[in-house]
Amino acid sequence: MDQIRIFAPASISNVGPGFDLMGFALEKPGDVISLKKNNLKSIRIYNKSDMPIPVDPEKNVAAVAIHAFLKEFHLEQGIDLFFEQKIKPGSGIGSSAASACAAVFGANELMETMLPLAQLIPAALKGEFIASGSIHADNIAPSMLGGLILVRSYEPLDIIQIPIPESLYYVVVHPDIVIKTAESRKIIAEQLSLKKALEQCGNIAGLVTGFTTSDYELIGRSLKDVIAEPVRAPFIPGYLELKHKIEQTGALGASISGSGPSVFALCDDMETAVKVSELMQFFFERINIECETYLSKISPLGARVIHQ
Ligand code: HSE
C-alpha cells in the first residue's frame, strides 16, 4: 500500500469536571489527511486545507506525532502528508489531537504495522504536546478510539471507555474566536484547596455514575467544574449568560469545551438539543460573532480509513 486517506474526529474534552481526564468523540467535524510513502526518509507537509498550519515538520503536530511513532517502533519510512480538511486551530474541539491521531493512525495502516490503537496514543500525545505545551489525552484518546473516555491515570496511561447513554445528545457551538490551549492552561491554578478537590472528585464520580447508569438528572447535576471554567469563562464573550440560557432551555447542563472558545451542552432528547443549538446560534449572532454549531449523539467511532 502506498497511499491512504484518514478521518479523525473532533472531540470535546474536560466534559465539565473531568479536566484533562474526560472526553468524547464528535460525529463531525474532523481532520482529513492523506498519507503517501516517499523514498526520502523524511516527512513532508502539503496543506490543501483552508486553514493555516505549519509546514515545518518540527512544528507540525501530525509530523511530530509520526516521527514519534517511527522512533518508538524502530521504523524507517518517508511519508508525505496532505492535509485536505482541517478543524480550525484554537477552537477548543481538539483540532491538534485530530491531526495527531489521523497521522499516527494513518502511518500504522500505511506501514501495515497492525499495532493496537491504544499503543498509538503515546506517539499522538507527543504531537499534541507541540500545540498545547502539555501532555493531556482527553482529546487524543476519543479522537483515536471514539466514544466517551476516562483517562484514569497518566503514569501509567490507563484509558477507560465509559458506556454512552442511549438518548444522550451533545450540542457544541464554535464561536469564531481563537483561544490558544497553551495560553489558556497557564491561567489554571497549580494548587487546589481540599474543598475544591473534593467538589471536583465528587462531580467526576457523579458524572461517570450518571453515564454508566443512564441517570440523566445525575449527569446534569455533576456537570460542574471548579478548576478550569471559573478562570476561563471571562475569555468567552457572554459565557455565563449563554450557559444560564442553555440550562433554562432544558439541557442537562453546559460547560466549556476543552480550553474554549467552544461551548457544549448535553441534552436527553433531540428536541431540546435542537432548541439549544438554535439558542447558541442566535446568541452569538446577536453579539456579531460568527459561529458554527454541531449536534449529534456521541460518536462511537474514532480515527478511520475513508475512501474518496
Ligand atoms: N484538558 C485540556 C485543557 C484540553 O482543558 O487544557 C485542551 O483542549
GROMACS .gro file of C-alpha atoms and ligand atoms in nm:
model
  316
    1MET     CA    1   0.000   0.000   0.000
    2ASP     CA    2   0.143   0.340  -0.099
    3GLN     CA    3  -0.130   0.582  -0.006
    4ILE     CA    4  -0.418   0.607   0.241
    5ARG     CA    5  -0.679   0.864   0.345
    6ILE     CA    6  -0.782   0.908   0.709
    7PHE     CA    7  -1.056   1.090   0.902
    8ALA     CA    8  -1.009   1.167   1.272
    9PRO     CA    9  -1.294   1.334   1.461
   10ALA     CA   10  -1.306   1.649   1.669
   11SER     CA   11  -1.365   1.590   2.039
   12ILE     CA   12  -1.496   1.761   2.349
   13SER     CA   13  -1.255   1.739   2.638
   14ASN     CA   14  -1.288   1.801   3.012
   15VAL     CA   15  -1.667   1.740   2.992
   16GLY     CA   16  -1.726   1.971   3.290
   17PRO     CA   17  -1.535   1.841   3.592
   18GLY     CA   18  -1.302   1.599   3.406
   19PHE     CA   19  -1.015   1.843   3.349
   20ASP     CA   20  -0.756   1.650   3.142
   21LEU     CA   21  -0.941   1.328   3.229
   22MET     CA   22  -1.255   1.302   3.020
   23GLY     CA   23  -1.351   1.350   2.657
   24PHE     CA   24  -1.578   1.224   2.383
   25ALA     CA   25  -1.570   1.198   2.004
   26LEU     CA   26  -1.790   1.414   1.782
   27GLU     CA   27  -1.953   1.288   1.467
   28LYS     CA   28  -1.818   1.591   1.280
   29PRO     CA   29  -1.616   1.800   1.206
   30GLY     CA   30  -1.280   1.627   1.177
   31ASP     CA   31  -0.944   1.630   1.002
   32VAL     CA   32  -0.892   1.451   0.672
   33ILE     CA   33  -0.529   1.369   0.596
   34SER     CA   34  -0.390   1.159   0.311
   35LEU     CA   35  -0.058   0.986   0.368
   36LYS     CA   36   0.173   0.871   0.091
   37LYS     CA   37   0.504   0.689   0.119
   38ASN     CA   38   0.812   0.872  -0.016
   39ASN     CA   39   1.165   0.745  -0.069
   40LEU     CA   40   1.336   1.035   0.106
   41LYS     CA   41   1.307   0.910   0.466
   42SER     CA   42   1.159   1.248   0.553
   43ILE     CA   43   0.816   1.375   0.648
   44ARG     CA   44   0.680   1.644   0.418
   45ILE     CA   45   0.365   1.850   0.470
   46TYR     CA   46   0.131   1.971   0.195
   47ASN     CA   47  -0.154   2.191   0.308
   48LYS     CA   48  -0.457   2.162   0.079
   49SER     CA   49  -0.700   2.270   0.353
   50ASP     CA   50  -0.828   2.624   0.404
   51MET     CA   51  -0.664   2.659   0.748
   52PRO     CA   52  -0.315   2.794   0.813
   53ILE     CA   53  -0.092   2.517   0.953
   54PRO     CA   54   0.285   2.496   0.996
   55VAL     CA   55   0.454   2.305   0.713
   56ASP     CA   56   0.783   2.276   0.902
   57PRO     CA   57   0.783   1.909   1.017
   58GLU     CA   58   0.931   2.010   1.352
   59LYS     CA   59   0.639   2.243   1.422
   60ASN     CA   60   0.358   2.042   1.269
   61VAL     CA   61   0.158   1.831   1.518
   62ALA     CA   62   0.097   1.548   1.268
   63ALA     CA   63   0.460   1.528   1.156
   64VAL     CA   64   0.590   1.529   1.514
   65ALA     CA   65   0.342   1.251   1.604
   66ILE     CA   66   0.452   1.036   1.306
   67HIS     CA   67   0.816   1.096   1.389
   68ALA     CA   68   0.749   0.976   1.747
   69PHE     CA   69   0.565   0.670   1.612
   70LEU     CA   70   0.852   0.574   1.377
   71LYS     CA   71   1.107   0.624   1.653
   72GLU     CA   72   0.912   0.431   1.916
   73PHE     CA   73   0.867   0.128   1.691
   74HIS     CA   74   1.214   0.150   1.523
   75LEU     CA   75   1.072   0.207   1.176
   76GLU     CA   76   1.214   0.399   0.884
   77GLN     CA   77   0.983   0.545   0.625
   78GLY     CA   78   0.943   0.877   0.448
   79ILE     CA   79   0.583   0.998   0.443
   80ASP     CA   80   0.411   1.286   0.263
   81LEU     CA   81   0.113   1.428   0.449
   82PHE     CA   82  -0.163   1.601   0.255
   83PHE     CA   83  -0.397   1.799   0.480
   84GLU     CA   84  -0.730   1.802   0.298
   85GLN     CA   85  -0.965   1.915   0.574
   86LYS     CA   86  -0.863   2.080   0.899
   87ILE     CA   87  -1.060   2.173   1.211
   88LYS     CA   88  -0.986   2.535   1.293
   89PRO     CA   89  -0.688   2.554   1.532
   90GLY     CA   90  -0.768   2.717   1.868
   91SER     CA   91  -1.134   2.614   1.852
   92GLY     CA   92  -1.148   2.403   2.169
   93ILE     CA   93  -1.273   2.093   1.991
   94GLY     CA   94  -0.948   1.904   1.964
   95SER     CA   95  -0.802   2.034   1.638
   96SER     CA   96  -0.442   1.934   1.713
   97ALA     CA   97  -0.549   1.598   1.858
   98ALA     CA   98  -0.739   1.515   1.538
   99SER     CA   99  -0.428   1.590   1.328
  100ALA     CA  100  -0.202   1.384   1.553
  101CYS     CA  101  -0.445   1.090   1.559
  102ALA     CA  102  -0.511   1.092   1.184
  103ALA     CA  103  -0.137   1.096   1.120
  104VAL     CA  104  -0.036   0.816   1.357
  105PHE     CA  105  -0.340   0.603   1.273
  106GLY     CA  106  -0.261   0.652   0.904
  107ALA     CA  107   0.108   0.563   0.946
  108ASN     CA  108   0.009   0.242   1.127
  109GLU     CA  109  -0.221   0.149   0.837
  110LEU     CA  110   0.016   0.260   0.562
  111MET     CA  111   0.305   0.060   0.701
  112GLU     CA  112   0.080  -0.233   0.793
  113THR     CA  113   0.231  -0.240   1.142
  114MET     CA  114  -0.107  -0.350   1.280
  115LEU     CA  115  -0.043  -0.206   1.627
  116PRO     CA  116  -0.347  -0.187   1.856
  117LEU     CA  117  -0.485   0.169   1.869
  118ALA     CA  118  -0.408   0.212   2.240
  119GLN     CA  119  -0.039   0.169   2.157
  120LEU     CA  120  -0.054   0.462   1.913
  121ILE     CA  121  -0.167   0.708   2.178
  122PRO     CA  122   0.177   0.792   2.331
  123ALA     CA  123   0.310   0.899   1.987
  124ALA     CA  124  -0.004   1.106   1.919
  125LEU     CA  125   0.041   1.272   2.260
  126LYS     CA  126   0.390   1.386   2.158
  127GLY     CA  127   0.232   1.562   1.860
  128GLU     CA  128  -0.031   1.725   2.079
  129PHE     CA  129   0.247   1.849   2.306
  130ILE     CA  130   0.379   2.074   2.027
  131ALA     CA  131   0.046   2.258   2.015
  132SER     CA  132  -0.051   2.276   2.380
  133GLY     CA  133   0.279   2.255   2.566
  134SER     CA  134   0.143   1.973   2.781
  135ILE     CA  135   0.065   1.603   2.771
  136HIS     CA  136  -0.310   1.556   2.804
  137ALA     CA  137  -0.502   1.269   2.649
  138ASP     CA  138  -0.861   1.385   2.688
  139ASN     CA  139  -0.880   1.486   2.319
  140ILE     CA  140  -0.632   1.232   2.178
  141ALA     CA  141  -0.799   0.925   2.331
  142PRO     CA  142  -1.152   0.992   2.200
  143SER     CA  143  -1.025   1.111   1.862
  144MET     CA  144  -0.825   0.788   1.824
  145LEU     CA  145  -1.064   0.538   1.984
  146GLY     CA  146  -1.405   0.705   1.957
  147GLY     CA  147  -1.669   0.704   2.230
  148LEU     CA  148  -1.671   0.855   2.577
  149ILE     CA  149  -1.338   0.823   2.755
  150LEU     CA  150  -1.197   0.848   3.105
  151VAL     CA  151  -0.821   0.885   3.138
  152ARG     CA  152  -0.798   0.720   3.478
  153SER     CA  153  -0.420   0.760   3.504
  154TYR     CA  154  -0.131   0.910   3.307
  155GLU     CA  155   0.152   0.714   3.465
  156PRO     CA  156   0.089   0.450   3.357
  157LEU     CA  157  -0.156   0.557   3.089
  158ASP     CA  158  -0.492   0.392   3.167
  159ILE     CA  159  -0.776   0.472   2.932
  160ILE     CA  160  -1.130   0.355   3.007
  161GLN     CA  161  -1.431   0.355   2.775
  162ILE     CA  162  -1.746   0.474   2.956
  163PRO     CA  163  -2.087   0.348   2.834
  164ILE     CA  164  -2.284   0.609   2.638
  165PRO     CA  165  -2.647   0.657   2.749
  166GLU     CA  166  -2.893   0.580   2.470
  167SER     CA  167  -3.069   0.920   2.448
  168LEU     CA  168  -2.774   1.146   2.521
  169TYR     CA  169  -2.715   1.428   2.269
  170TYR     CA  170  -2.443   1.689   2.261
  171VAL     CA  171  -2.464   2.033   2.107
  172VAL     CA  172  -2.145   2.232   2.059
  173VAL     CA  173  -2.107   2.586   1.937
  174HIS     CA  174  -1.780   2.714   1.799
  175PRO     CA  175  -1.777   3.095   1.803
  176ASP     CA  176  -1.527   3.238   1.558
  177ILE     CA  177  -1.264   3.349   1.807
  178VAL     CA  178  -0.934   3.180   1.884
  179ILE     CA  179  -0.809   3.067   2.226
  180LYS     CA  180  -0.469   2.901   2.234
  181THR     CA  181  -0.466   2.598   2.464
  182ALA     CA  182  -0.108   2.665   2.574
  183GLU     CA  183  -0.205   3.017   2.690
  184SER     CA  184  -0.529   2.903   2.844
  185ARG     CA  185  -0.351   2.640   3.055
  186LYS     CA  186  -0.121   2.898   3.210
  187ILE     CA  187  -0.411   3.056   3.399
  188ILE     CA  188  -0.513   2.732   3.573
  189ALA     CA  189  -0.400   2.727   3.936
  190GLU     CA  190  -0.125   2.474   4.014
  191GLN     CA  191  -0.259   2.420   4.366
  192LEU     CA  192  -0.612   2.329   4.468
  193SER     CA  193  -0.776   2.359   4.807
  194LEU     CA  194  -0.904   2.038   4.965
  195LYS     CA  195  -1.258   2.178   4.942
  196LYS     CA  196  -1.231   2.230   4.565
  197ALA     CA  197  -1.057   1.896   4.511
  198LEU     CA  198  -1.341   1.718   4.690
  199GLU     CA  199  -1.602   1.908   4.492
  200GLN     CA  200  -1.435   1.817   4.163
  201CYS     CA  201  -1.386   1.449   4.261
  202GLY     CA  202  -1.750   1.422   4.368
  203ASN     CA  203  -1.867   1.562   4.036
  204ILE     CA  204  -1.641   1.336   3.826
  205ALA     CA  205  -1.762   1.033   4.017
  206GLY     CA  206  -2.122   1.153   3.978
  207LEU     CA  207  -2.073   1.208   3.605
  208VAL     CA  208  -1.925   0.861   3.547
  209THR     CA  209  -2.204   0.703   3.752
  210GLY     CA  210  -2.463   0.906   3.562
  211PHE     CA  211  -2.324   0.795   3.224
  212THR     CA  212  -2.293   0.434   3.334
  213THR     CA  213  -2.646   0.408   3.471
  214SER     CA  214  -2.812   0.646   3.218
  215ASP     CA  215  -2.916   0.870   3.507
  216TYR     CA  216  -2.963   1.193   3.310
  217GLU     CA  217  -3.052   1.400   3.613
  218LEU     CA  218  -2.727   1.293   3.783
  219ILE     CA  219  -2.529   1.377   3.467
  220GLY     CA  220  -2.675   1.729   3.477
  221ARG     CA  221  -2.610   1.772   3.849
  222SER     CA  222  -2.248   1.660   3.806
  223LEU     CA  223  -2.158   1.877   3.507
  224LYS     CA  224  -1.978   2.127   3.732
  225ASP     CA  225  -1.618   2.237   3.707
  226VAL     CA  226  -1.445   2.437   3.979
  227ILE     CA  227  -1.096   2.415   3.824
  228ALA     CA  228  -1.099   2.549   3.467
  229GLU     CA  229  -1.439   2.706   3.400
  230PRO     CA  230  -1.417   2.989   3.658
  231VAL     CA  231  -1.087   3.121   3.518
  232ARG     CA  232  -1.158   3.054   3.150
  233ALA     CA  233  -1.516   3.184   3.136
  234PRO     CA  234  -1.414   3.554   3.102
  235PHE     CA  235  -1.242   3.478   2.769
  236ILE     CA  236  -1.567   3.366   2.604
  237PRO     CA  237  -1.796   3.663   2.535
  238GLY     CA  238  -2.127   3.629   2.724
  239TYR     CA  239  -2.039   3.280   2.852
  240LEU     CA  240  -2.223   3.286   3.186
  241GLU     CA  241  -2.536   3.436   3.029
  242LEU     CA  242  -2.527   3.176   2.750
  243LYS     CA  243  -2.483   2.891   2.998
  244HIS     CA  244  -2.779   3.015   3.202
  245LYS     CA  245  -2.995   3.035   2.890
  246ILE     CA  246  -2.891   2.685   2.779
  247GLU     CA  247  -2.991   2.545   3.119
  248GLN     CA  248  -3.325   2.728   3.104
  249THR     CA  249  -3.390   2.567   2.764
  250GLY     CA  250  -3.395   2.227   2.934
  251ALA     CA  251  -3.042   2.100   2.869
  252LEU     CA  252  -2.891   1.875   3.137
  253GLY     CA  253  -2.602   2.118   3.166
  254ALA     CA  254  -2.338   2.310   2.975
  255SER     CA  255  -1.968   2.386   3.006
  256ILE     CA  256  -1.663   2.499   2.813
  257SER     CA  257  -1.535   2.254   2.552
  258GLY     CA  258  -1.165   2.195   2.617
  259SER     CA  259  -0.991   2.526   2.668
  260GLY     CA  260  -1.261   2.711   2.473
  261PRO     CA  261  -1.393   2.914   2.299
  262SER     CA  262  -1.637   2.634   2.204
  263VAL     CA  263  -1.920   2.571   2.449
  264PHE     CA  264  -2.111   2.245   2.472
  265ALA     CA  265  -2.438   2.126   2.622
  266LEU     CA  266  -2.571   1.779   2.697
  267CYS     CA  267  -2.939   1.701   2.644
  268ASP     CA  268  -3.152   1.393   2.696
  269ASP     CA  269  -3.366   1.434   2.385
  270MET     CA  270  -3.329   1.555   2.029
  271GLU     CA  271  -3.599   1.822   2.054
  272THR     CA  272  -3.420   2.003   2.338
  273ALA     CA  273  -3.086   1.967   2.161
  274VAL     CA  274  -3.229   2.141   1.852
  275LYS     CA  275  -3.363   2.426   2.069
  276VAL     CA  276  -3.024   2.463   2.238
  277SER     CA  277  -2.850   2.468   1.903
  278GLU     CA  278  -3.080   2.750   1.779
  279LEU     CA  279  -3.027   2.940   2.103
  280MET     CA  280  -2.646   2.917   2.072
  281GLN     CA  281  -2.656   3.032   1.712
  282PHE     CA  282  -2.884   3.325   1.793
  283PHE     CA  283  -2.677   3.420   2.099
  284PHE     CA  284  -2.352   3.467   1.910
  285GLU     CA  285  -2.515   3.623   1.603
  286ARG     CA  286  -2.673   3.884   1.832
  287ILE     CA  287  -2.326   3.989   1.954
  288ASN     CA  288  -2.186   3.982   1.599
  289ILE     CA  289  -1.970   3.672   1.638
  290GLU     CA  290  -1.999   3.416   1.361
  291CYS     CA  291  -2.037   3.063   1.484
  292GLU     CA  292  -2.097   2.705   1.383
  293THR     CA  293  -2.297   2.451   1.580
  294TYR     CA  294  -2.283   2.072   1.572
  295LEU     CA  295  -2.544   1.841   1.721
  296SER     CA  296  -2.539   1.463   1.740
  297LYS     CA  297  -2.502   1.162   1.965
  298ILE     CA  298  -2.150   1.087   2.090
  299SER     CA  299  -1.970   0.907   1.808
  300PRO     CA  300  -1.853   0.555   1.889
  301LEU     CA  301  -1.603   0.590   1.603
  302GLY     CA  302  -1.253   0.735   1.628
  303ALA     CA  303  -0.987   0.762   1.358
  304ARG     CA  304  -1.066   0.559   1.047
  305VAL     CA  305  -0.979   0.498   0.683
  306ILE     CA  306  -1.204   0.680   0.437
  307HIS     CA  307  -1.227   0.648   0.064
  308GLN     CA  308  -1.253   0.922  -0.200
  309HSE     N1  309  -0.786   1.934   2.902
  309HSE     C1  310  -0.727   2.030   2.815
  309HSE     C2  311  -0.744   2.168   2.875
  309HSE     C3  312  -0.793   2.024   2.681
  309HSE     O1  313  -0.852   2.197   2.924
  309HSE     O2  314  -0.649   2.246   2.871
  309HSE     C4  315  -0.742   2.124   2.583
  309HSE     O3  316  -0.809   2.113   2.461
   0.00000   0.00000   0.00000
